[in-house]
mmCIF file of C-alpha atoms and ligand atoms in Angstrom:
data_model
loop_
_atom_site.group_PDB
_atom_site.id
_atom_site.type_symbol
_atom_site.label_atom_id
_atom_site.label_comp_id
_atom_site.label_asym_id
_atom_site.label_seq_id
_atom_site.Cartn_x
_atom_site.Cartn_y
_atom_site.Cartn_z
ATOM 1 C CA MET R 88 -11.136 66.622 -38.839
ATOM 2 C CA ASN R 89 -7.500 67.663 -39.044
ATOM 3 C CA ASP R 90 -4.381 65.508 -38.994
ATOM 4 C CA LEU R 91 -3.755 66.036 -35.223
ATOM 5 C CA GLU R 92 -7.365 64.770 -34.434
ATOM 6 C CA ARG R 93 -6.914 61.712 -36.517
ATOM 7 C CA LEU R 94 -3.580 60.937 -34.887
ATOM 8 C CA GLN R 95 -5.209 61.334 -31.463
ATOM 9 C CA MET R 96 -7.905 58.911 -32.359
ATOM 10 C CA ARG R 97 -5.409 56.356 -33.611
ATOM 11 C CA PHE R 98 -3.409 56.846 -30.432
ATOM 12 C CA GLU R 99 -6.444 56.213 -28.157
ATOM 13 C CA ALA R 100 -7.349 53.083 -30.006
ATOM 14 C CA ALA R 101 -3.735 51.818 -29.663
ATOM 15 C CA VAL R 102 -3.668 52.682 -25.890
ATOM 16 C CA GLN R 103 -6.990 50.870 -25.302
ATOM 17 C CA ALA R 104 -5.573 47.800 -27.067
ATOM 18 C CA ALA R 105 -2.528 47.653 -25.017
ATOM 19 C CA ARG R 106 -2.913 44.795 -22.587
ATOM 20 C CA ASP R 107 0.047 45.397 -20.262
ATOM 21 C CA GLU R 108 2.509 48.064 -19.412
ATOM 22 C CA THR R 109 5.208 46.861 -21.929
ATOM 23 C CA ALA R 110 2.605 47.211 -24.701
ATOM 24 C CA LEU R 111 1.617 50.634 -23.456
ATOM 25 C CA GLU R 112 5.265 51.780 -23.388
ATOM 26 C CA GLU R 113 5.530 50.719 -27.037
ATOM 27 C CA VAL R 114 2.557 52.792 -27.964
ATOM 28 C CA ARG R 115 3.947 55.759 -26.089
ATOM 29 C CA ALA R 116 7.274 55.531 -27.838
ATOM 30 C CA ALA R 117 5.553 55.249 -31.359
ATOM 31 C CA PHE R 118 3.619 58.488 -30.755
ATOM 32 C CA LEU R 119 5.455 60.430 -28.230
ATOM 33 C CA GLY R 120 8.924 59.106 -28.266
ATOM 34 C CA ARG R 121 12.048 60.874 -29.675
ATOM 35 C CA SER R 122 11.443 59.488 -33.193
ATOM 36 C CA GLY R 123 7.621 59.204 -32.756
ATOM 37 C CA GLU R 124 4.866 60.671 -34.806
ATOM 38 C CA ILE R 125 4.465 63.905 -32.676
ATOM 39 C CA ASN R 126 8.092 64.812 -33.075
ATOM 40 C CA ALA R 127 7.791 64.233 -36.867
ATOM 41 C CA ILE R 128 4.881 66.737 -36.965
ATOM 42 C CA ARG R 129 6.844 69.210 -34.733
ATOM 43 C CA ARG R 130 9.801 69.097 -37.261
ATOM 44 C CA SER R 131 7.353 69.917 -40.055
ATOM 45 C CA ILE R 132 6.412 73.196 -38.436
ATOM 46 C CA GLY R 133 9.458 74.758 -39.922
ATOM 47 C CA ARG R 134 7.944 74.428 -43.275
ATOM 48 C CA LEU R 135 4.851 76.513 -42.344
ATOM 49 C CA ALA R 136 4.753 80.234 -42.820
ATOM 50 C CA PRO R 137 6.103 82.007 -39.727
ATOM 51 C CA ALA R 138 2.800 83.427 -38.818
ATOM 52 C CA ASP R 139 1.200 80.048 -38.699
ATOM 53 C CA ARG R 140 3.774 78.495 -36.497
ATOM 54 C CA PRO R 141 2.621 79.623 -33.029
ATOM 55 C CA SER R 142 -0.863 78.334 -33.451
ATOM 56 C CA ALA R 143 0.353 75.026 -34.925
ATOM 57 C CA GLY R 144 2.785 74.612 -32.046
ATOM 58 C CA LYS R 145 -0.021 75.299 -29.514
ATOM 59 C CA ALA R 146 -2.302 72.770 -31.280
ATOM 60 C CA ILE R 147 0.436 70.139 -31.047
ATOM 61 C CA ASN R 148 1.084 70.851 -27.345
ATOM 62 C CA ASP R 149 -2.605 70.581 -26.529
ATOM 63 C CA THR R 150 -2.784 67.333 -28.390
ATOM 64 C CA VAL R 151 0.239 65.975 -26.548
ATOM 65 C CA GLU R 152 -1.374 67.060 -23.203
ATOM 66 C CA ARG R 153 -4.526 65.104 -24.005
ATOM 67 C CA MET R 154 -2.499 62.063 -25.134
ATOM 68 C CA GLU R 155 -0.575 62.039 -21.896
ATOM 69 C CA THR R 156 -3.818 62.177 -19.845
ATOM 70 C CA VAL R 157 -5.152 59.198 -21.827
ATOM 71 C CA LEU R 158 -1.830 57.466 -21.249
ATOM 72 C CA GLY R 159 -1.945 58.060 -17.552
ATOM 73 C CA GLU R 160 -5.466 56.789 -17.170
ATOM 74 C CA ARG R 161 -4.616 53.589 -19.104
ATOM 75 C CA GLN R 162 -1.567 53.054 -16.951
ATOM 76 C CA THR R 163 -3.668 53.257 -13.714
ATOM 77 C CA VAL R 164 -6.124 50.711 -15.186
ATOM 78 C CA LEU R 165 -3.280 48.291 -16.236
ATOM 79 C CA ALA R 166 -1.545 48.596 -12.884
ATOM 80 C CA ALA R 167 -4.799 47.615 -11.107
ATOM 81 C CA LEU R 168 -5.229 44.650 -13.479
ATOM 82 C CA ASP R 169 -1.679 43.652 -12.719
ATOM 83 C CA VAL R 170 -2.276 43.544 -8.952
ATOM 84 C CA GLN R 171 -5.423 41.453 -9.486
ATOM 85 C CA ARG R 172 -3.565 38.994 -11.691
ATOM 86 C CA LYS R 173 -0.858 38.616 -9.150
ATOM 87 C CA LEU R 174 -3.335 38.029 -6.377
ATOM 88 C CA GLU R 175 -4.953 35.273 -8.609
ATOM 89 C CA GLU R 176 -1.468 33.669 -9.163
ATOM 90 C CA ARG R 177 -0.555 33.863 -5.487
ATOM 91 C CA ILE R 178 0.427 30.519 -3.912
ATOM 92 C CA ASP R 179 -2.581 29.078 -2.097
ATOM 93 C CA VAL R 180 -1.342 27.753 1.144
ATOM 94 C CA THR R 181 -4.547 25.757 1.705
ATOM 95 C CA PHE R 182 -4.090 23.691 -1.504
ATOM 96 C CA PRO R 183 -3.334 20.050 -0.756
ATOM 97 C CA ALA R 184 0.457 19.426 -0.819
ATOM 98 C CA THR R 185 2.086 16.732 -2.935
ATOM 99 C CA GLN R 186 2.453 13.954 -0.548
ATOM 100 C CA PRO R 187 5.587 11.802 -0.542
ATOM 101 C CA GLN R 188 4.849 8.148 -1.008
ATOM 102 C CA VAL R 189 4.962 6.432 2.449
ATOM 103 C CA GLY R 190 4.925 2.725 2.837
ATOM 104 C CA SER R 191 2.473 0.790 4.947
ATOM 105 C CA ILE R 192 2.511 -2.515 6.784
ATOM 106 C CA HIS R 193 1.833 -5.397 4.270
ATOM 107 C CA PRO R 194 -1.455 -7.030 4.958
ATOM 108 C CA VAL R 195 0.260 -10.471 5.374
ATOM 109 C CA ARG R 196 2.645 -9.029 7.989
ATOM 110 C CA ARG R 197 -0.205 -7.368 9.734
ATOM 111 C CA VAL R 198 -2.182 -10.592 10.121
ATOM 112 C CA ILE R 199 0.929 -12.334 11.336
ATOM 113 C CA GLU R 200 1.591 -9.596 13.927
ATOM 114 C CA ASP R 201 -1.968 -9.661 15.006
ATOM 115 C CA ALA R 202 -2.131 -13.469 15.363
ATOM 116 C CA CYS R 203 1.259 -13.437 17.314
ATOM 117 C CA ALA R 204 -0.095 -10.703 19.571
ATOM 118 C CA TYR R 205 -3.150 -12.764 20.279
ATOM 119 C CA PHE R 206 -0.979 -15.733 21.351
ATOM 120 C CA GLU R 207 1.422 -13.454 23.334
ATOM 121 C CA ARG R 208 -1.536 -12.201 25.310
ATOM 122 C CA HIS R 209 -2.169 -15.841 26.298
ATOM 123 C CA GLY R 210 1.450 -16.309 27.455
ATOM 124 C CA PHE R 211 2.963 -17.815 24.268
ATOM 125 C CA ALA R 212 6.399 -16.897 23.060
ATOM 126 C CA VAL R 213 7.106 -15.944 19.444
ATOM 127 C CA VAL R 214 10.134 -17.885 18.009
ATOM 128 C CA LEU R 215 11.685 -17.655 14.567
ATOM 129 C CA GLY R 216 13.728 -20.400 12.743
ATOM 130 C CA PRO R 217 15.759 -21.103 9.629
ATOM 131 C CA GLU R 218 14.154 -21.269 6.234
ATOM 132 C CA VAL R 219 16.761 -23.696 5.088
ATOM 133 C CA GLU R 220 16.353 -26.904 7.105
ATOM 134 C CA PRO R 221 17.847 -30.392 7.134
ATOM 135 C CA ALA R 222 15.450 -33.113 5.962
ATOM 136 C CA TYR R 223 15.548 -34.281 9.657
ATOM 137 C CA TYR R 224 13.764 -31.384 10.936
ATOM 138 C CA ASN R 225 11.398 -30.961 7.929
ATOM 139 C CA PHE R 226 10.464 -34.703 7.890
ATOM 140 C CA ASP R 227 12.154 -37.489 9.985
ATOM 141 C CA ALA R 228 11.720 -35.783 13.350
ATOM 142 C CA LEU R 229 8.076 -35.127 12.457
ATOM 143 C CA ASN R 230 7.329 -38.813 11.926
ATOM 144 C CA ILE R 231 7.608 -38.535 8.154
ATOM 145 C CA PRO R 232 10.226 -41.272 7.362
ATOM 146 C CA GLU R 233 11.880 -41.463 4.073
ATOM 147 C CA GLY R 234 9.562 -42.959 1.408
ATOM 148 C CA HIS R 235 6.444 -41.792 3.346
ATOM 149 C CA PRO R 236 3.869 -40.463 0.752
ATOM 150 C CA ALA R 237 3.427 -37.306 2.935
ATOM 151 C CA ARG R 238 6.944 -36.254 1.776
ATOM 152 C CA GLU R 239 5.843 -36.104 -1.917
ATOM 153 C CA ALA R 240 4.261 -32.677 -1.933
ATOM 154 C CA LEU R 241 6.692 -31.174 0.544
ATOM 155 C CA ASP R 242 10.262 -32.067 -0.510
ATOM 156 C CA SER R 243 10.477 -29.308 -3.082
ATOM 157 C CA PHE R 244 13.523 -27.081 -3.228
ATOM 158 C CA TRP R 245 16.644 -28.973 -2.264
ATOM 159 C CA ILE R 246 19.931 -26.986 -1.514
ATOM 160 C CA ASP R 247 21.956 -30.256 -1.404
ATOM 161 C CA ASP R 248 21.412 -33.869 -0.485
ATOM 162 C CA THR R 249 20.111 -33.091 3.116
ATOM 163 C CA LEU R 250 19.130 -29.469 3.161
ATOM 164 C CA LEU R 251 15.969 -27.965 1.713
ATOM 165 C CA LEU R 252 13.863 -24.911 1.934
ATOM 166 C CA ARG R 253 11.249 -25.714 4.593
ATOM 167 C CA PRO R 254 7.747 -26.516 3.229
ATOM 168 C CA HIS R 255 6.214 -25.773 6.579
ATOM 169 C CA THR R 256 6.962 -24.197 9.871
ATOM 170 C CA SER R 257 6.583 -27.455 11.769
ATOM 171 C CA PRO R 258 10.387 -27.940 12.129
ATOM 172 C CA MET R 259 10.157 -25.233 14.753
ATOM 173 C CA GLN R 260 8.076 -27.725 16.960
ATOM 174 C CA ILE R 261 11.131 -29.968 16.997
ATOM 175 C CA ARG R 262 13.858 -27.257 17.443
ATOM 176 C CA THR R 263 11.854 -25.682 20.379
ATOM 177 C CA MET R 264 11.187 -28.965 22.254
ATOM 178 C CA GLN R 265 14.802 -30.063 21.826
ATOM 179 C CA LEU R 266 15.987 -26.730 23.442
ATOM 180 C CA HIS R 267 13.511 -26.556 26.194
ATOM 181 C CA LYS R 268 11.650 -28.818 28.751
ATOM 182 C CA PRO R 269 7.924 -28.668 28.966
ATOM 183 C CA PRO R 270 5.685 -26.675 29.333
ATOM 184 C CA ILE R 271 6.110 -25.240 25.910
ATOM 185 C CA ALA R 272 3.917 -22.540 24.526
ATOM 186 C CA ILE R 273 5.199 -20.998 21.249
ATOM 187 C CA VAL R 274 4.001 -19.569 17.860
ATOM 188 C CA ALA R 275 6.513 -19.582 14.962
ATOM 189 C CA PRO R 276 5.668 -17.442 11.931
ATOM 190 C CA GLY R 277 7.746 -17.474 8.861
ATOM 191 C CA LYS R 278 8.251 -18.196 5.129
ATOM 192 C CA CYS R 279 7.677 -21.581 3.580
ATOM 193 C CA TYR R 280 8.351 -22.969 0.163
ATOM 194 C CA ARG R 281 6.605 -25.653 -1.950
ATOM 195 C CA ARG R 282 6.591 -26.490 -5.638
ATOM 196 C CA ASP R 283 2.864 -25.532 -5.853
ATOM 197 C CA ALA R 284 1.672 -24.107 -9.208
ATOM 198 C CA VAL R 285 0.736 -20.566 -8.740
ATOM 199 C CA ASP R 286 -2.935 -19.747 -8.908
ATOM 200 C CA ALA R 287 -5.529 -17.665 -7.047
ATOM 201 C CA ARG R 288 -5.132 -19.674 -3.824
ATOM 202 C CA HIS R 289 -1.438 -20.916 -4.059
ATOM 203 C CA LEU R 290 1.999 -19.388 -4.173
ATOM 204 C CA PHE R 291 5.370 -21.373 -4.096
ATOM 205 C CA GLN R 292 6.574 -19.004 -1.400
ATOM 206 C CA PHE R 293 4.232 -18.172 1.341
ATOM 207 C CA HIS R 294 3.928 -17.774 5.184
ATOM 208 C CA GLN R 295 2.668 -20.010 7.882
ATOM 209 C CA ILE R 296 2.066 -19.513 11.552
ATOM 210 C CA GLU R 297 2.849 -22.633 13.624
ATOM 211 C CA GLY R 298 1.559 -23.038 17.136
ATOM 212 C CA LEU R 299 2.638 -25.568 19.838
ATOM 213 C CA LEU R 300 1.363 -26.099 23.299
ATOM 214 C CA VAL R 301 2.895 -29.047 25.278
ATOM 215 C CA ALA R 302 2.334 -29.628 28.972
ATOM 216 C CA GLU R 303 0.654 -32.027 31.382
ATOM 217 C CA GLY R 304 -3.069 -32.540 30.763
ATOM 218 C CA ILE R 305 -3.313 -30.705 27.397
ATOM 219 C CA HIS R 306 -6.300 -31.905 25.340
ATOM 220 C CA PHE R 307 -8.071 -31.184 22.103
ATOM 221 C CA GLY R 308 -10.413 -28.822 23.923
ATOM 222 C CA HIS R 309 -7.516 -26.426 24.537
ATOM 223 C CA LEU R 310 -6.806 -26.410 20.865
ATOM 224 C CA LYS R 311 -10.384 -25.711 19.938
ATOM 225 C CA GLY R 312 -10.585 -22.787 22.449
ATOM 226 C CA MET R 313 -7.294 -21.167 21.373
ATOM 227 C CA LEU R 314 -8.136 -21.419 17.669
ATOM 228 C CA ALA R 315 -11.662 -20.104 18.089
ATOM 229 C CA GLY R 316 -10.198 -17.244 20.092
ATOM 230 C CA LEU R 317 -7.723 -16.508 17.288
ATOM 231 C CA CYS R 318 -10.443 -16.305 14.658
ATOM 232 C CA ARG R 319 -12.388 -13.972 16.762
ATOM 233 C CA ALA R 320 -9.421 -11.787 17.402
ATOM 234 C CA LEU R 321 -8.779 -11.629 13.618
ATOM 235 C CA TYR R 322 -12.284 -11.559 12.217
ATOM 236 C CA GLY R 323 -14.774 -10.531 14.826
ATOM 237 C CA PRO R 324 -16.668 -11.735 17.958
ATOM 238 C CA TYR R 325 -19.204 -14.090 16.097
ATOM 239 C CA GLN R 326 -16.520 -16.167 14.305
ATOM 240 C CA ARG R 327 -16.906 -19.943 14.619
ATOM 241 C CA VAL R 328 -14.499 -22.692 13.868
ATOM 242 C CA ARG R 329 -15.023 -26.170 12.416
ATOM 243 C CA PHE R 330 -12.635 -29.128 12.681
ATOM 244 C CA ARG R 331 -12.772 -31.703 9.958
ATOM 245 C CA PRO R 332 -10.958 -35.038 10.451
ATOM 246 C CA SER R 333 -7.668 -35.207 8.530
ATOM 247 C CA PHE R 334 -4.266 -36.741 8.505
ATOM 248 C CA PHE R 335 -0.833 -35.442 9.379
ATOM 249 C CA PRO R 336 2.010 -37.821 10.289
ATOM 250 C CA PHE R 337 3.015 -35.657 13.308
ATOM 251 C CA THR R 338 -0.473 -35.266 14.886
ATOM 252 C CA GLU R 339 -3.035 -37.782 16.090
ATOM 253 C CA PRO R 340 -5.812 -37.053 15.769
ATOM 254 C CA SER R 341 -5.512 -34.520 13.071
ATOM 255 C CA ALA R 342 -7.942 -31.937 11.607
ATOM 256 C CA GLU R 343 -8.378 -29.466 8.990
ATOM 257 C CA VAL R 344 -9.617 -26.152 10.503
ATOM 258 C CA ASP R 345 -12.207 -23.899 8.947
ATOM 259 C CA THR R 346 -13.679 -20.697 10.141
ATOM 260 C CA THR R 347 -17.006 -19.186 9.206
ATOM 261 C CA CYS R 348 -16.652 -17.025 6.072
ATOM 262 C CA PRO R 349 -15.956 -13.534 7.344
ATOM 263 C CA LYS R 350 -17.597 -11.972 4.228
ATOM 264 C CA CYS R 351 -20.981 -13.680 4.140
ATOM 265 C CA GLN R 352 -21.058 -15.449 7.627
ATOM 266 C CA GLY R 353 -22.297 -18.482 5.737
ATOM 267 C CA LYS R 354 -25.529 -16.646 4.809
ATOM 268 C CA THR R 355 -25.224 -16.616 1.040
ATOM 269 C CA THR R 356 -24.821 -19.166 -1.598
ATOM 270 C CA ALA R 357 -23.232 -16.842 -4.018
ATOM 271 C CA CYS R 358 -20.298 -15.520 -1.923
ATOM 272 C CA SER R 359 -17.154 -14.760 -3.948
ATOM 273 C CA MET R 360 -15.034 -15.417 -0.805
ATOM 274 C CA CYS R 361 -16.101 -18.999 0.135
ATOM 275 C CA GLY R 362 -17.997 -19.954 -3.008
ATOM 276 C CA GLY R 363 -21.153 -20.451 -1.051
ATOM 277 C CA ALA R 364 -19.598 -23.042 1.308
ATOM 278 C CA GLY R 365 -19.865 -20.564 4.207
ATOM 279 C CA TRP R 366 -16.500 -21.849 5.561
ATOM 280 C CA ILE R 367 -12.874 -20.780 4.925
ATOM 281 C CA GLU R 368 -9.939 -23.297 5.303
ATOM 282 C CA LEU R 369 -7.123 -21.966 7.400
ATOM 283 C CA GLY R 370 -4.861 -24.951 7.791
ATOM 284 C CA GLY R 371 -4.009 -28.111 9.738
ATOM 285 C CA ALA R 372 -3.974 -28.884 13.470
ATOM 286 C CA GLY R 373 -3.987 -31.726 15.863
ATOM 287 C CA MET R 374 -2.654 -33.432 19.053
ATOM 288 C CA VAL R 375 1.175 -33.870 18.856
ATOM 289 C CA HIS R 376 1.952 -37.474 17.839
ATOM 290 C CA PRO R 377 3.578 -39.586 20.642
ATOM 291 C CA ASN R 378 6.422 -40.448 18.238
ATOM 292 C CA VAL R 379 7.205 -36.748 17.855
ATOM 293 C CA LEU R 380 7.284 -36.343 21.674
ATOM 294 C CA ARG R 381 9.498 -39.314 22.072
ATOM 295 C CA GLU R 382 11.810 -37.975 19.287
ATOM 296 C CA VAL R 383 12.544 -34.922 21.459
ATOM 297 C CA GLY R 384 12.964 -36.894 24.672
ATOM 298 C CA TYR R 385 9.523 -36.126 26.141
ATOM 299 C CA ASP R 386 7.405 -38.883 27.779
ATOM 300 C CA PRO R 387 3.938 -39.125 25.983
ATOM 301 C CA GLU R 388 2.658 -40.890 29.156
ATOM 302 C CA ILE R 389 3.241 -37.713 31.043
ATOM 303 C CA VAL R 390 2.971 -34.742 28.634
ATOM 304 C CA SER R 391 0.571 -34.133 25.734
ATOM 305 C CA GLY R 392 0.204 -31.164 23.342
ATOM 306 C CA TRP R 393 -1.477 -29.642 20.432
ATOM 307 C CA ALA R 394 -0.063 -28.033 17.265
ATOM 308 C CA PHE R 395 -1.485 -26.143 14.382
ATOM 309 C CA GLY R 396 -0.021 -24.632 11.158
ATOM 310 C CA PHE R 397 -2.067 -21.912 9.336
ATOM 311 C CA GLY R 398 -1.358 -20.256 6.097
ATOM 312 C CA ALA R 399 -0.911 -16.517 6.768
ATOM 313 C CA GLU R 400 -1.886 -15.578 3.266
ATOM 314 C CA ARG R 401 -5.089 -17.502 3.727
ATOM 315 C CA LEU R 402 -5.752 -15.641 7.015
ATOM 316 C CA ALA R 403 -5.161 -12.345 5.237
ATOM 317 C CA LEU R 404 -7.244 -13.299 2.091
ATOM 318 C CA ALA R 405 -10.306 -13.851 4.339
ATOM 319 C CA ARG R 406 -9.646 -10.856 6.558
ATOM 320 C CA TYR R 407 -9.318 -8.297 3.747
ATOM 321 C CA GLU R 408 -11.669 -10.075 1.400
ATOM 322 C CA VAL R 409 -9.047 -10.316 -1.307
ATOM 323 C CA ASP R 410 -9.936 -12.389 -4.328
ATOM 324 C CA ASP R 411 -6.481 -13.462 -5.416
ATOM 325 C CA ILE R 412 -3.503 -14.457 -3.385
ATOM 326 C CA ARG R 413 -1.194 -13.167 -6.044
ATOM 327 C CA ARG R 414 -2.163 -9.635 -5.161
ATOM 328 C CA PHE R 415 -0.003 -9.913 -2.046
ATOM 329 C CA ILE R 416 3.180 -10.125 -4.088
ATOM 330 C CA ASP R 417 2.226 -7.849 -7.001
ATOM 331 C CA SER R 418 3.490 -4.753 -5.019
ATOM 332 C CA ASP R 419 0.683 -2.662 -6.572
ATOM 333 C CA PRO R 420 0.628 0.512 -4.343
ATOM 334 C CA ASP R 421 -3.027 1.019 -5.192
ATOM 335 C CA PHE R 422 -3.943 -2.411 -3.841
ATOM 336 C CA LEU R 423 -1.734 -2.122 -0.739
ATOM 337 C CA GLU R 424 -2.916 1.314 0.114
ATOM 338 C CA GLN R 425 -6.579 0.134 0.216
ATOM 339 C CA LEU R 426 -5.630 -2.239 2.997
ATOM 340 C CA ALA R 427 -3.312 0.148 4.826
HETATM 341 N N1 LIG Y 545 2.568 -28.568 8.806
HETATM 342 C C1 LIG Y 545 1.267 -28.759 8.285
HETATM 343 C C2 LIG Y 545 1.183 -28.244 6.855
HETATM 344 O O1 LIG Y 545 1.916 -27.448 6.465
HETATM 345 C C3 LIG Y 545 0.196 -28.082 9.080
HETATM 346 C C4 LIG Y 545 0.137 -28.528 10.488
HETATM 347 C C5 LIG Y 545 0.875 -27.990 11.501
HETATM 348 C C6 LIG Y 545 -0.745 -29.654 10.810
HETATM 349 C C7 LIG Y 545 0.799 -28.536 12.771
HETATM 350 C C8 LIG Y 545 -0.866 -30.146 12.095
HETATM 351 C C9 LIG Y 545 -0.122 -29.505 13.070
HETATM 352 O O2 LIG Y 545 0.362 -28.663 6.081
#
């Protein structure tokens, strides 16, 4: 094997090893370029005997021709590979896009809106009131005089000597009745504040939905019917309600209202929602106390009414089967998205 054949073999190996057109061009320059190996051999022809020069020149030219063929073939292969690579890297328009984070309605707001919508369907108006209230609206007008033990758990966040953050939405009963003559049919949702220690069932800031119906001939049956309907609207058609005797200074008689546990329907003793009780407590209710009616200038001999105050977070806990009320204020997008 002569020098040219060896050179050709080295060249072919280098060409096959070139992975792209830039590498191939480097190989070409090294062998066939101006200062490449072929030119070096050409320059050495001058040193040969004149008779040998033509055949040496022809041998070189033949080698160059073969080298260029090999180069051209490799170029075609690399160009095809390049097209394939570009096709693979091409943007896939069917690939799922990066979604912008969009918000959703908070579960507590949703339950408030749905509860209000239920009452609106039955002719009730939705009213909103201040979160800072005089003690008069929070207590005195609601038949809770100063020194009454019922004040103790409620008079939490004072702004000054007479103003405090409302611990319940019941002040809206008074405000509405002072402004309007009966019949009255309202619901009043909103924030409330109490100095409760925070745990899985309590927050110091929460929401209530107050309801009030006052007219001639209103009785406890109306209250039961409306609240059973509310629970069915929120939780499903088989929902039942239970009234347990209780005490509130502004209603007589008074009751605590429970609904059948929406998770287990009272069927299991190991339910994580109701602890096996089969019932979930929603809040208080009762017939408006005559003293409250008198306070706003109504005649309890002529009109009567019912009122209730439910915790909106409690309604939402039961509805979405959430284990801890604090999740509602954690602002964890993963949690909120599940309920969206
Ligand atoms: N205001 C009461 C509470 O916060 C609930 C209630 C409202 C009870 C209306 C009776 C009637 O505990």
